[in-house]
């Protein structure tokens, strides 16, 4: 522990030994510290006063043009570059910090996560491996997730960029479990067993992409029809698998989605888990945003069966409100997980003692060797906010979605396009598709609320995904009023 009373002494020592011509550290630490404090204050002010800004605004050409300059060769003052950031970057960010942001599925972040990210950058820890406490922080979060999701002791977990990566890793782990680890050397090209995977038509596009990257081909993912609540049809799943087996294919992987991207539907995870156990198939759950509904006691029962998955992918950067990026994968069978990624090399040899101790290392469980300290912002977020408060904010998002559903029902010009299962509401102004697409763009350009669009039943839907803990009834009302105002204006044209 640094004694704060000795801080100035340490600074003085650092100043004496720092030669800015040799290292890249500041020549003038005092000036740097003052500027760093300004930068921290600016960002805290940005978050605190986010409601005074537009959600999003179009980027002026002159701002965009300033990002077409040649690579800088000479030093510039930190204050000068920060001023550029304040002028050209900060005002033109995506807007997902803002309570009016409802597009796609984006978390709002918190000041806790932001300062934790700063600490992580200061430590500059590489969590690929070795024996240091940052790796223990990641193991700690992993253990918490194992407990929260009811996975057995000894299950493995790993931070990754996002659910796209976690889903890809799940495909690779299940592929190697099905074909045997030798496939890592031989590749899938000579493989005679033709693997087939299954997911509903509502599955996220990163799953077919994962099949493609894993060498199995996106055509090897069978898309199973959904019921009227956009949940996978279990009977159709069983039929497709039986038919594929008869035709000589090897079914190996079934994806259940806990919160589909379009409508927030949750597949019958318990039914899928039981089916997969019987059929000896790998059961993976894509819980990108929905899995963390586990933290909300009123929503957790919807996820019944998630604890029986062989692997689970989800994001802390969505409903976990951690700053981007913070995806996660949990795998029931640690050995299956490790055998899909571990590699032995002399320069990464393990030891019983010293810095090279602590095997297995995180790099044994994923594709990355160099890994940032994503775990720290999540560890801080979970400790400072607590799972109860996070759960309450998740619950509140779903209550707001139901409020929006109610407002749509009572507004004749609007039509609900899919059942509201969780936090996503798809609706339309009763007019042509182009009108609805234009309404969404105009709402984004208004800077008041920012929904996105999707296609439901072959028609364009305005889609509000309520993920941000700052969103309240005012923003939902603004979405409804804005949609009506834009719809009326377009109809009048
Ligand atoms: C259901 C689902 N799966 C996967 C993803 C991809 O997650 P990420 O953007 O973290 O890669 C998303 C993103 O919204 C999603 O909603």
mmCIF file of N, CA and C in Angstrom, residues 38-168:
data_model
loop_
_atom_site.group_PDB
_atom_site.id
_atom_site.type_symbol
_atom_site.label_atom_id
_atom_site.label_comp_id
_atom_site.label_asym_id
_atom_site.label_seq_id
_atom_site.Cartn_x
_atom_site.Cartn_y
_atom_site.Cartn_z
ATOM 1 N N UNK A 38 -8.482 16.850 -15.274
ATOM 2 C CA UNK A 38 -9.462 17.570 -16.109
ATOM 3 C C UNK A 38 -10.200 16.566 -17.004
ATOM 4 N N UNK A 39 -9.433 15.636 -17.581
ATOM 5 C CA UNK A 39 -10.030 14.662 -18.506
ATOM 6 C C UNK A 39 -11.018 13.756 -17.771
ATOM 7 N N UNK A 40 -10.638 13.334 -16.572
ATOM 8 C CA UNK A 40 -11.543 12.504 -15.782
ATOM 9 C C UNK A 40 -12.819 13.286 -15.442
ATOM 10 N N UNK A 41 -12.625 14.535 -15.005
ATOM 11 C CA UNK A 41 -13.785 15.359 -14.651
ATOM 12 C C UNK A 41 -14.704 15.578 -15.854
ATOM 13 N N UNK A 42 -14.090 15.803 -17.008
ATOM 14 C CA UNK A 42 -14.892 16.016 -18.216
ATOM 15 C C UNK A 42 -15.774 14.815 -18.505
ATOM 16 N N UNK A 43 -15.194 13.616 -18.369
ATOM 17 C CA UNK A 43 -15.980 12.414 -18.697
ATOM 18 C C UNK A 43 -17.069 12.174 -17.658
ATOM 19 N N UNK A 44 -16.752 12.452 -16.394
ATOM 20 C CA UNK A 44 -17.796 12.291 -15.373
ATOM 21 C C UNK A 44 -18.928 13.293 -15.634
ATOM 22 N N UNK A 45 -18.544 14.513 -16.018
ATOM 23 C CA UNK A 45 -19.544 15.535 -16.344
ATOM 24 C C UNK A 45 -20.375 15.123 -17.546
ATOM 25 N N UNK A 46 -19.699 14.502 -18.516
ATOM 26 C CA UNK A 46 -20.396 14.033 -19.730
ATOM 27 C C UNK A 46 -21.499 13.050 -19.342
ATOM 28 N N UNK A 47 -21.164 12.104 -18.480
ATOM 29 C CA UNK A 47 -22.161 11.092 -18.105
ATOM 30 C C UNK A 47 -23.259 11.735 -17.245
ATOM 31 N N UNK A 48 -22.821 12.573 -16.302
ATOM 32 C CA UNK A 48 -23.813 13.172 -15.401
ATOM 33 C C UNK A 48 -24.836 14.003 -16.174
ATOM 34 N N UNK A 49 -24.322 14.731 -17.174
ATOM 35 C CA UNK A 49 -25.216 15.647 -17.901
ATOM 36 C C UNK A 49 -25.641 15.105 -19.268
ATOM 37 N N UNK A 50 -25.598 13.800 -19.407
ATOM 38 C CA UNK A 50 -25.859 13.210 -20.722
ATOM 39 C C UNK A 50 -27.246 13.604 -21.250
ATOM 40 N N UNK A 51 -28.197 13.812 -20.339
ATOM 41 C CA UNK A 51 -29.561 14.147 -20.779
ATOM 42 C C UNK A 51 -29.630 15.493 -21.483
ATOM 43 N N UNK A 52 -28.617 16.358 -21.263
ATOM 44 C CA UNK A 52 -28.641 17.681 -21.904
ATOM 45 C C UNK A 52 -28.157 17.617 -23.350
ATOM 46 N N UNK A 53 -27.671 16.444 -23.754
ATOM 47 C CA UNK A 53 -27.135 16.312 -25.114
ATOM 48 C C UNK A 53 -28.129 15.561 -25.995
ATOM 49 N N UNK A 54 -27.963 15.677 -27.320
ATOM 50 C CA UNK A 54 -28.749 14.797 -28.190
ATOM 51 C C UNK A 54 -28.259 13.362 -28.024
ATOM 52 N N UNK A 55 -29.142 12.400 -28.232
ATOM 53 C CA UNK A 55 -28.713 10.995 -28.172
ATOM 54 C C UNK A 55 -27.584 10.791 -29.173
ATOM 55 N N UNK A 56 -27.853 11.221 -30.383
ATOM 56 C CA UNK A 56 -26.906 11.059 -31.496
ATOM 57 C C UNK A 56 -27.111 12.253 -32.402
ATOM 58 N N UNK A 57 -26.058 12.651 -33.113
ATOM 59 C CA UNK A 57 -26.244 13.686 -34.126
ATOM 60 C C UNK A 57 -25.368 13.359 -35.326
ATOM 61 N N UNK A 58 -25.812 13.743 -36.508
ATOM 62 C CA UNK A 58 -25.024 13.457 -37.705
ATOM 63 C C UNK A 58 -23.647 14.120 -37.601
ATOM 64 N N UNK A 59 -22.643 13.480 -38.159
ATOM 65 C CA UNK A 59 -21.269 14.008 -38.073
ATOM 66 C C UNK A 59 -21.074 15.072 -39.139
ATOM 67 N N UNK A 60 -20.710 16.302 -38.742
ATOM 68 C CA UNK A 60 -20.457 17.330 -39.763
ATOM 69 C C UNK A 60 -19.250 16.936 -40.623
ATOM 70 N N UNK A 61 -19.291 17.310 -41.872
ATOM 71 C CA UNK A 61 -18.218 16.927 -42.791
ATOM 72 C C UNK A 61 -16.845 17.382 -42.305
ATOM 73 N N UNK A 62 -16.805 18.628 -41.711
ATOM 74 C CA UNK A 62 -15.478 19.110 -41.307
ATOM 75 C C UNK A 62 -14.905 18.268 -40.161
ATOM 76 N N UNK A 63 -15.765 17.747 -39.297
ATOM 77 C CA UNK A 63 -15.277 16.878 -38.210
ATOM 78 C C UNK A 63 -14.773 15.562 -38.798
ATOM 79 N N UNK A 64 -15.548 14.997 -39.713
ATOM 80 C CA UNK A 64 -15.129 13.743 -40.341
ATOM 81 C C UNK A 64 -13.801 13.931 -41.074
ATOM 82 N N UNK A 65 -13.680 15.065 -41.755
ATOM 83 C CA UNK A 65 -12.474 15.310 -42.552
ATOM 84 C C UNK A 65 -11.222 15.393 -41.685
ATOM 85 N N UNK A 66 -11.389 15.823 -40.442
ATOM 86 C CA UNK A 66 -10.215 15.924 -39.569
ATOM 87 C C UNK A 66 -9.645 14.553 -39.207
ATOM 88 N N UNK A 67 -10.375 13.479 -39.531
ATOM 89 C CA UNK A 67 -9.865 12.127 -39.293
ATOM 90 C C UNK A 67 -9.294 11.509 -40.571
ATOM 91 N N UNK A 68 -8.880 12.393 -41.468
ATOM 92 C CA UNK A 68 -8.241 11.918 -42.702
ATOM 93 C C UNK A 68 -6.827 12.488 -42.782
ATOM 94 N N UNK A 69 -6.242 12.806 -41.647
ATOM 95 C CA UNK A 69 -4.924 13.463 -41.666
ATOM 96 C C UNK A 69 -3.807 12.412 -41.654
ATOM 97 N N UNK A 70 -2.594 12.809 -42.054
ATOM 98 C CA UNK A 70 -1.481 11.847 -42.039
ATOM 99 C C UNK A 70 -1.085 11.474 -40.607
ATOM 100 N N UNK A 71 -0.342 10.360 -40.455
ATOM 101 C CA UNK A 71 0.088 9.917 -39.121
ATOM 102 C C UNK A 71 0.978 10.980 -38.486
ATOM 103 N N UNK A 72 0.753 11.296 -37.216
ATOM 104 C CA UNK A 72 1.542 12.351 -36.571
ATOM 105 C C UNK A 72 2.974 11.893 -36.298
ATOM 106 N N UNK A 73 3.921 12.755 -36.645
ATOM 107 C CA UNK A 73 5.332 12.388 -36.424
ATOM 108 C C UNK A 73 5.891 13.045 -35.179
ATOM 109 N N UNK A 74 5.403 14.213 -34.856
ATOM 110 C CA UNK A 74 5.943 14.961 -33.713
ATOM 111 C C UNK A 74 4.976 14.911 -32.549
ATOM 112 N N UNK A 75 5.512 15.205 -31.369
ATOM 113 C CA UNK A 75 4.677 15.210 -30.163
ATOM 114 C C UNK A 75 3.699 16.380 -30.189
ATOM 115 N N UNK A 76 2.563 16.138 -29.552
ATOM 116 C CA UNK A 76 1.597 17.222 -29.331
ATOM 117 C C UNK A 76 1.283 17.238 -27.856
ATOM 118 N N UNK A 77 0.836 18.356 -27.349
ATOM 119 C CA UNK A 77 0.448 18.411 -25.939
ATOM 120 C C UNK A 77 -0.795 17.559 -25.699
ATOM 121 N N UNK A 78 -0.820 16.888 -24.547
ATOM 122 C CA UNK A 78 -2.000 16.100 -24.180
ATOM 123 C C UNK A 78 -3.252 16.982 -24.177
ATOM 124 N N UNK A 79 -3.107 18.194 -23.637
ATOM 125 C CA UNK A 79 -4.261 19.100 -23.537
ATOM 126 C C UNK A 79 -4.819 19.427 -24.922
ATOM 127 N N UNK A 80 -3.920 19.551 -25.872
ATOM 128 C CA UNK A 80 -4.337 19.899 -27.235
ATOM 129 C C UNK A 80 -5.128 18.736 -27.872
ATOM 130 N N UNK A 81 -4.613 17.523 -27.679
ATOM 131 C CA UNK A 81 -5.296 16.362 -28.256
ATOM 132 C C UNK A 81 -6.632 16.143 -27.539
ATOM 133 N N UNK A 82 -6.627 16.423 -26.239
ATOM 134 C CA UNK A 82 -7.881 16.290 -25.499
ATOM 135 C C UNK A 82 -8.918 17.299 -26.004
ATOM 136 N N UNK A 83 -8.452 18.499 -26.309
ATOM 137 C CA UNK A 83 -9.381 19.509 -26.844
ATOM 138 C C UNK A 83 -9.982 19.027 -28.164
ATOM 139 N N UNK A 84 -9.137 18.367 -28.958
ATOM 140 C CA UNK A 84 -9.628 17.810 -30.236
ATOM 141 C C UNK A 84 -10.685 16.734 -29.972
ATOM 142 N N UNK A 85 -10.399 15.895 -28.965
ATOM 143 C CA UNK A 85 -11.355 14.846 -28.574
ATOM 144 C C UNK A 85 -12.688 15.478 -28.180
ATOM 145 N N UNK A 86 -12.614 16.542 -27.371
ATOM 146 C CA UNK A 86 -13.857 17.174 -26.897
ATOM 147 C C UNK A 86 -14.638 17.786 -28.060
ATOM 148 N N UNK A 87 -13.900 18.273 -29.055
ATOM 149 C CA UNK A 87 -14.571 18.930 -30.188
ATOM 150 C C UNK A 87 -15.082 17.928 -31.224
ATOM 151 N N UNK A 88 -14.234 16.923 -31.546
ATOM 152 C CA UNK A 88 -14.539 16.085 -32.713
ATOM 153 C C UNK A 88 -15.005 14.667 -32.386
ATOM 154 N N UNK A 89 -14.706 14.176 -31.206
ATOM 155 C CA UNK A 89 -15.069 12.787 -30.893
ATOM 156 C C UNK A 89 -16.290 12.733 -29.978
ATOM 157 N N UNK A 90 -16.160 13.322 -28.829
ATOM 158 C CA UNK A 90 -17.211 13.197 -27.806
ATOM 159 C C UNK A 90 -18.622 13.543 -28.296
ATOM 160 N N UNK A 91 -18.797 14.646 -29.027
ATOM 161 C CA UNK A 91 -20.191 14.980 -29.416
ATOM 162 C C UNK A 91 -20.773 14.031 -30.465
ATOM 163 N N UNK A 92 -19.918 13.253 -31.110
ATOM 164 C CA UNK A 92 -20.412 12.431 -32.228
ATOM 165 C C UNK A 92 -20.294 10.935 -31.933
ATOM 166 N N UNK A 93 -20.360 10.612 -30.657
ATOM 167 C CA UNK A 93 -20.349 9.193 -30.275
ATOM 168 C C UNK A 93 -21.702 8.571 -30.596
ATOM 169 N N UNK A 94 -21.804 7.259 -30.416
ATOM 170 C CA UNK A 94 -23.007 6.561 -30.873
ATOM 171 C C UNK A 94 -24.246 6.931 -30.052
ATOM 172 N N UNK A 95 -24.034 7.229 -28.777
ATOM 173 C CA UNK A 95 -25.175 7.682 -27.983
ATOM 174 C C UNK A 95 -25.728 6.660 -27.014
ATOM 175 N N UNK A 96 -25.100 5.489 -26.929
ATOM 176 C CA UNK A 96 -25.691 4.440 -26.079
ATOM 177 C C UNK A 96 -25.563 4.720 -24.586
ATOM 178 N N UNK A 97 -24.820 5.775 -24.226
ATOM 179 C CA UNK A 97 -24.803 6.205 -22.821
ATOM 180 C C UNK A 97 -26.121 6.924 -22.488
ATOM 181 N N UNK A 98 -26.748 7.475 -23.492
ATOM 182 C CA UNK A 98 -27.926 8.336 -23.331
ATOM 183 C C UNK A 98 -29.190 7.504 -23.055
ATOM 184 N N UNK A 99 -30.066 7.977 -22.169
ATOM 185 C CA UNK A 99 -31.281 7.210 -21.869
ATOM 186 C C UNK A 99 -32.239 7.072 -23.052
ATOM 187 N N UNK A 100 -32.074 7.920 -24.068
ATOM 188 C CA UNK A 100 -32.961 7.833 -25.231
ATOM 189 C C UNK A 100 -32.488 6.815 -26.258
ATOM 190 N N UNK A 101 -31.373 6.147 -25.996
ATOM 191 C CA UNK A 101 -30.852 5.156 -26.962
ATOM 192 C C UNK A 101 -31.594 3.842 -26.788
ATOM 193 N N UNK A 102 -32.193 3.362 -27.864
ATOM 194 C CA UNK A 102 -32.952 2.101 -27.790
ATOM 195 C C UNK A 102 -32.662 1.226 -29.008
ATOM 196 N N UNK A 103 -31.643 1.556 -29.765
ATOM 197 C CA UNK A 103 -31.366 0.829 -31.002
ATOM 198 C C UNK A 103 -30.569 -0.441 -30.717
ATOM 199 N N UNK A 104 -30.697 -1.423 -31.607
ATOM 200 C CA UNK A 104 -29.925 -2.659 -31.521
ATOM 201 C C UNK A 104 -29.990 -3.198 -30.079
ATOM 202 N N UNK A 105 -28.856 -3.662 -29.523
ATOM 203 C CA UNK A 105 -28.872 -4.053 -28.093
ATOM 204 C C UNK A 105 -27.577 -3.520 -27.485
ATOM 205 N N UNK A 106 -27.653 -2.337 -26.891
ATOM 206 C CA UNK A 106 -26.419 -1.717 -26.383
ATOM 207 C C UNK A 106 -26.584 -1.282 -24.938
ATOM 208 N N UNK A 107 -25.593 -1.598 -24.126
ATOM 209 C CA UNK A 107 -25.610 -1.192 -22.729
ATOM 210 C C UNK A 107 -25.205 0.270 -22.583
ATOM 211 N N UNK A 108 -25.539 0.844 -21.432
ATOM 212 C CA UNK A 108 -25.285 2.261 -21.202
ATOM 213 C C UNK A 108 -23.992 2.561 -20.469
ATOM 214 N N UNK A 109 -23.361 1.522 -19.886
ATOM 215 C CA UNK A 109 -22.144 1.762 -19.108
ATOM 216 C C UNK A 109 -22.467 2.492 -17.809
ATOM 217 N N UNK A 110 -21.480 2.541 -16.922
ATOM 218 C CA UNK A 110 -21.638 3.287 -15.662
ATOM 219 C C UNK A 110 -20.321 3.991 -15.338
ATOM 220 N N UNK A 111 -20.385 5.031 -14.498
ATOM 221 C CA UNK A 111 -19.130 5.674 -14.072
ATOM 222 C C UNK A 111 -18.217 4.685 -13.335
ATOM 223 N N UNK A 112 -18.799 3.722 -12.650
ATOM 224 C CA UNK A 112 -17.977 2.723 -11.943
ATOM 225 C C UNK A 112 -17.121 1.959 -12.953
ATOM 226 N N UNK A 113 -17.766 1.484 -13.997
ATOM 227 C CA UNK A 113 -17.044 0.742 -15.024
ATOM 228 C C UNK A 113 -15.979 1.598 -15.683
ATOM 229 N N UNK A 114 -16.318 2.874 -15.858
ATOM 230 C CA UNK A 114 -15.368 3.783 -16.527
ATOM 231 C C UNK A 114 -14.089 3.958 -15.705
ATOM 232 N N UNK A 115 -14.233 4.203 -14.412
ATOM 233 C CA UNK A 115 -13.001 4.418 -13.627
ATOM 234 C C UNK A 115 -12.239 3.105 -13.452
ATOM 235 N N UNK A 116 -12.976 1.978 -13.407
ATOM 236 C CA UNK A 116 -12.288 0.687 -13.301
ATOM 237 C C UNK A 116 -11.460 0.432 -14.560
ATOM 238 N N UNK A 117 -12.020 0.843 -15.698
ATOM 239 C CA UNK A 117 -11.306 0.665 -16.972
ATOM 240 C C UNK A 117 -9.999 1.468 -16.962
ATOM 241 N N UNK A 118 -10.062 2.631 -16.326
ATOM 242 C CA UNK A 118 -8.857 3.461 -16.219
ATOM 243 C C UNK A 118 -7.799 2.753 -15.354
ATOM 244 N N UNK A 119 -8.247 2.160 -14.263
ATOM 245 C CA UNK A 119 -7.304 1.446 -13.400
ATOM 246 C C UNK A 119 -6.681 0.271 -14.151
ATOM 247 N N UNK A 120 -7.525 -0.433 -14.921
ATOM 248 C CA UNK A 120 -7.021 -1.582 -15.682
ATOM 249 C C UNK A 120 -5.959 -1.126 -16.677
ATOM 250 N N UNK A 121 -6.215 0.015 -17.318
ATOM 251 C CA UNK A 121 -5.246 0.521 -18.287
ATOM 252 C C UNK A 121 -3.947 0.916 -17.578
ATOM 253 N N UNK A 122 -4.078 1.437 -16.363
ATOM 254 C CA UNK A 122 -2.874 1.804 -15.609
ATOM 255 C C UNK A 122 -2.033 0.588 -15.268
ATOM 256 N N UNK A 123 -2.672 -0.497 -14.869
ATOM 257 C CA UNK A 123 -1.925 -1.728 -14.565
ATOM 258 C C UNK A 123 -1.372 -2.362 -15.837
ATOM 259 N N UNK A 124 -2.085 -2.144 -16.936
ATOM 260 C CA UNK A 124 -1.678 -2.697 -18.226
ATOM 261 C C UNK A 124 -1.407 -4.190 -18.131
ATOM 262 N N UNK A 125 -2.247 -4.889 -17.407
ATOM 263 C CA UNK A 125 -2.041 -6.321 -17.192
ATOM 264 C C UNK A 125 -2.374 -7.099 -18.459
ATOM 265 N N UNK A 126 -1.600 -8.155 -18.691
ATOM 266 C CA UNK A 126 -1.873 -9.057 -19.803
ATOM 267 C C UNK A 126 -2.392 -10.362 -19.208
ATOM 268 N N UNK A 127 -3.672 -10.629 -19.459
ATOM 269 C CA UNK A 127 -4.303 -11.781 -18.815
ATOM 270 C C UNK A 127 -4.270 -13.051 -19.666
ATOM 271 N N UNK A 128 -3.302 -13.106 -20.590
ATOM 272 C CA UNK A 128 -3.124 -14.363 -21.320
ATOM 273 C C UNK A 128 -2.747 -15.474 -20.359
ATOM 274 N N UNK A 129 -1.919 -15.139 -19.377
ATOM 275 C CA UNK A 129 -1.507 -16.160 -18.425
ATOM 276 C C UNK A 129 -0.549 -15.624 -17.388
ATOM 277 N N UNK A 130 0.188 -16.535 -16.777
ATOM 278 C CA UNK A 130 1.174 -16.247 -15.730
ATOM 279 C C UNK A 130 0.503 -16.056 -14.366
ATOM 280 N N UNK A 131 1.350 -15.909 -13.351
ATOM 281 C CA UNK A 131 0.810 -15.941 -11.988
ATOM 282 C C UNK A 131 0.750 -14.532 -11.413
ATOM 283 N N UNK A 132 -0.388 -13.901 -11.565
ATOM 284 C CA UNK A 132 -0.585 -12.555 -11.025
ATOM 285 C C UNK A 132 -2.057 -12.380 -10.645
ATOM 286 N N UNK A 133 -2.311 -11.457 -9.765
ATOM 287 C CA UNK A 133 -3.663 -11.326 -9.213
ATOM 288 C C UNK A 133 -4.728 -10.955 -10.250
ATOM 289 N N UNK A 134 -4.437 -10.155 -11.266
ATOM 290 C CA UNK A 134 -5.493 -9.917 -12.267
ATOM 291 C C UNK A 134 -6.123 -11.209 -12.794
ATOM 292 N N UNK A 135 -5.328 -12.268 -12.966
ATOM 293 C CA UNK A 135 -5.900 -13.542 -13.428
ATOM 294 C C UNK A 135 -6.847 -14.100 -12.368
ATOM 295 N N UNK A 136 -6.486 -13.889 -11.095
ATOM 296 C CA UNK A 136 -7.379 -14.351 -10.016
ATOM 297 C C UNK A 136 -8.686 -13.559 -10.010
ATOM 298 N N UNK A 137 -8.607 -12.284 -10.378
ATOM 299 C CA UNK A 137 -9.840 -11.477 -10.458
ATOM 300 C C UNK A 137 -10.756 -12.097 -11.520
ATOM 301 N N UNK A 138 -10.175 -12.457 -12.657
ATOM 302 C CA UNK A 138 -10.990 -13.081 -13.712
ATOM 303 C C UNK A 138 -11.566 -14.418 -13.222
ATOM 304 N N UNK A 139 -10.731 -15.193 -12.514
ATOM 305 C CA UNK A 139 -11.231 -16.484 -11.990
ATOM 306 C C UNK A 139 -12.349 -16.254 -10.981
ATOM 307 N N UNK A 140 -12.234 -15.174 -10.223
ATOM 308 C CA UNK A 140 -13.267 -14.861 -9.240
ATOM 309 C C UNK A 140 -14.604 -14.564 -9.932
ATOM 310 N N UNK A 141 -14.551 -13.721 -10.967
ATOM 311 C CA UNK A 141 -15.795 -13.389 -11.688
ATOM 312 C C UNK A 141 -16.376 -14.653 -12.326
ATOM 313 N N UNK A 142 -15.482 -15.479 -12.852
ATOM 314 C CA UNK A 142 -15.901 -16.748 -13.452
ATOM 315 C C UNK A 142 -16.654 -17.601 -12.445
ATOM 316 N N UNK A 143 -16.100 -17.655 -11.245
ATOM 317 C CA UNK A 143 -16.717 -18.460 -10.184
ATOM 318 C C UNK A 143 -18.089 -17.886 -9.814
ATOM 319 N N UNK A 144 -18.178 -16.572 -9.755
ATOM 320 C CA UNK A 144 -19.479 -15.944 -9.478
ATOM 321 C C UNK A 144 -20.488 -16.331 -10.559
ATOM 322 N N UNK A 145 -20.043 -16.294 -11.797
ATOM 323 C CA UNK A 145 -20.969 -16.611 -12.900
ATOM 324 C C UNK A 145 -21.371 -18.084 -12.856
ATOM 325 N N UNK A 146 -20.403 -18.930 -12.528
ATOM 326 C CA UNK A 146 -20.712 -20.359 -12.398
ATOM 327 C C UNK A 146 -21.829 -20.555 -11.362
ATOM 328 N N UNK A 147 -21.713 -19.841 -10.247
ATOM 329 C CA UNK A 147 -22.721 -19.993 -9.188
ATOM 330 C C UNK A 147 -24.063 -19.408 -9.631
ATOM 331 N N UNK A 148 -24.012 -18.196 -10.208
ATOM 332 C CA UNK A 148 -25.260 -17.529 -10.608
ATOM 333 C C UNK A 148 -26.031 -18.368 -11.631
ATOM 334 N N UNK A 149 -25.301 -18.981 -12.562
ATOM 335 C CA UNK A 149 -25.983 -19.744 -13.612
ATOM 336 C C UNK A 149 -26.139 -21.222 -13.266
ATOM 337 N N UNK A 150 -25.749 -21.604 -12.044
ATOM 338 C CA UNK A 150 -25.976 -22.979 -11.589
ATOM 339 C C UNK A 150 -25.150 -24.008 -12.331
ATOM 340 N N UNK A 151 -23.969 -23.617 -12.838
ATOM 341 C CA UNK A 151 -23.095 -24.591 -13.485
ATOM 342 C C UNK A 151 -22.342 -25.363 -12.397
ATOM 343 N N UNK A 152 -21.897 -26.580 -12.723
ATOM 344 C CA UNK A 152 -21.238 -27.392 -11.684
ATOM 345 C C UNK A 152 -19.846 -26.863 -11.321
ATOM 346 N N UNK A 153 -19.394 -27.203 -10.150
ATOM 347 C CA UNK A 153 -18.044 -26.880 -9.724
ATOM 348 C C UNK A 153 -17.050 -27.392 -10.764
ATOM 349 N N UNK A 154 -16.035 -26.601 -11.066
ATOM 350 C CA UNK A 154 -15.042 -27.057 -12.035
ATOM 351 C C UNK A 154 -15.358 -26.608 -13.462
ATOM 352 N N UNK A 155 -16.539 -26.013 -13.669
ATOM 353 C CA UNK A 155 -16.825 -25.468 -15.007
ATOM 354 C C UNK A 155 -15.841 -24.326 -15.271
ATOM 355 N N UNK A 156 -15.596 -24.042 -16.541
ATOM 356 C CA UNK A 156 -14.603 -23.002 -16.858
ATOM 357 C C UNK A 156 -15.294 -21.769 -17.421
ATOM 358 N N UNK A 157 -14.649 -20.636 -17.252
ATOM 359 C CA UNK A 157 -15.200 -19.388 -17.779
ATOM 360 C C UNK A 157 -14.090 -18.512 -18.309
ATOM 361 N N UNK A 158 -14.443 -17.672 -19.250
ATOM 362 C CA UNK A 158 -13.426 -16.813 -19.858
ATOM 363 C C UNK A 158 -14.051 -15.531 -20.393
ATOM 364 N N UNK A 159 -13.384 -14.419 -20.143
ATOM 365 C CA UNK A 159 -13.803 -13.165 -20.770
ATOM 366 C C UNK A 159 -13.366 -13.162 -22.226
ATOM 367 N N UNK A 160 -14.236 -12.676 -23.084
ATOM 368 C CA UNK A 160 -13.926 -12.539 -24.516
ATOM 369 C C UNK A 160 -14.471 -11.188 -24.973
ATOM 370 N N UNK A 161 -14.314 -10.889 -26.243
ATOM 371 C CA UNK A 161 -14.790 -9.591 -26.732
ATOM 372 C C UNK A 161 -16.301 -9.454 -26.568
ATOM 373 N N UNK A 162 -17.022 -10.447 -27.060
ATOM 374 C CA UNK A 162 -18.482 -10.359 -27.000
ATOM 375 C C UNK A 162 -19.095 -11.717 -27.284
ATOM 376 N N UNK A 163 -20.401 -11.742 -27.368
ATOM 377 C CA UNK A 163 -21.092 -13.017 -27.572
ATOM 378 C C UNK A 163 -20.792 -13.608 -28.945
ATOM 379 N N UNK A 164 -20.496 -12.776 -29.933
ATOM 380 C CA UNK A 164 -20.130 -13.336 -31.248
ATOM 381 C C UNK A 164 -18.931 -14.259 -31.078
ATOM 382 N N UNK A 165 -17.933 -13.803 -30.339
ATOM 383 C CA UNK A 165 -16.736 -14.614 -30.101
ATOM 384 C C UNK A 165 -17.060 -15.818 -29.220
ATOM 385 N N UNK A 166 -17.875 -15.596 -28.199
ATOM 386 C CA UNK A 166 -18.215 -16.701 -27.292
ATOM 387 C C UNK A 166 -18.981 -17.793 -28.054
ATOM 388 N N UNK A 167 -19.883 -17.386 -28.945
ATOM 389 C CA UNK A 167 -20.617 -18.381 -29.736
ATOM 390 C C UNK A 167 -19.672 -19.144 -30.663
ATOM 391 N N UNK A 168 -18.736 -18.422 -31.257
ATOM 392 C CA UNK A 168 -17.749 -19.081 -32.134
ATOM 393 C C UNK A 168 -16.949 -20.110 -31.332
#
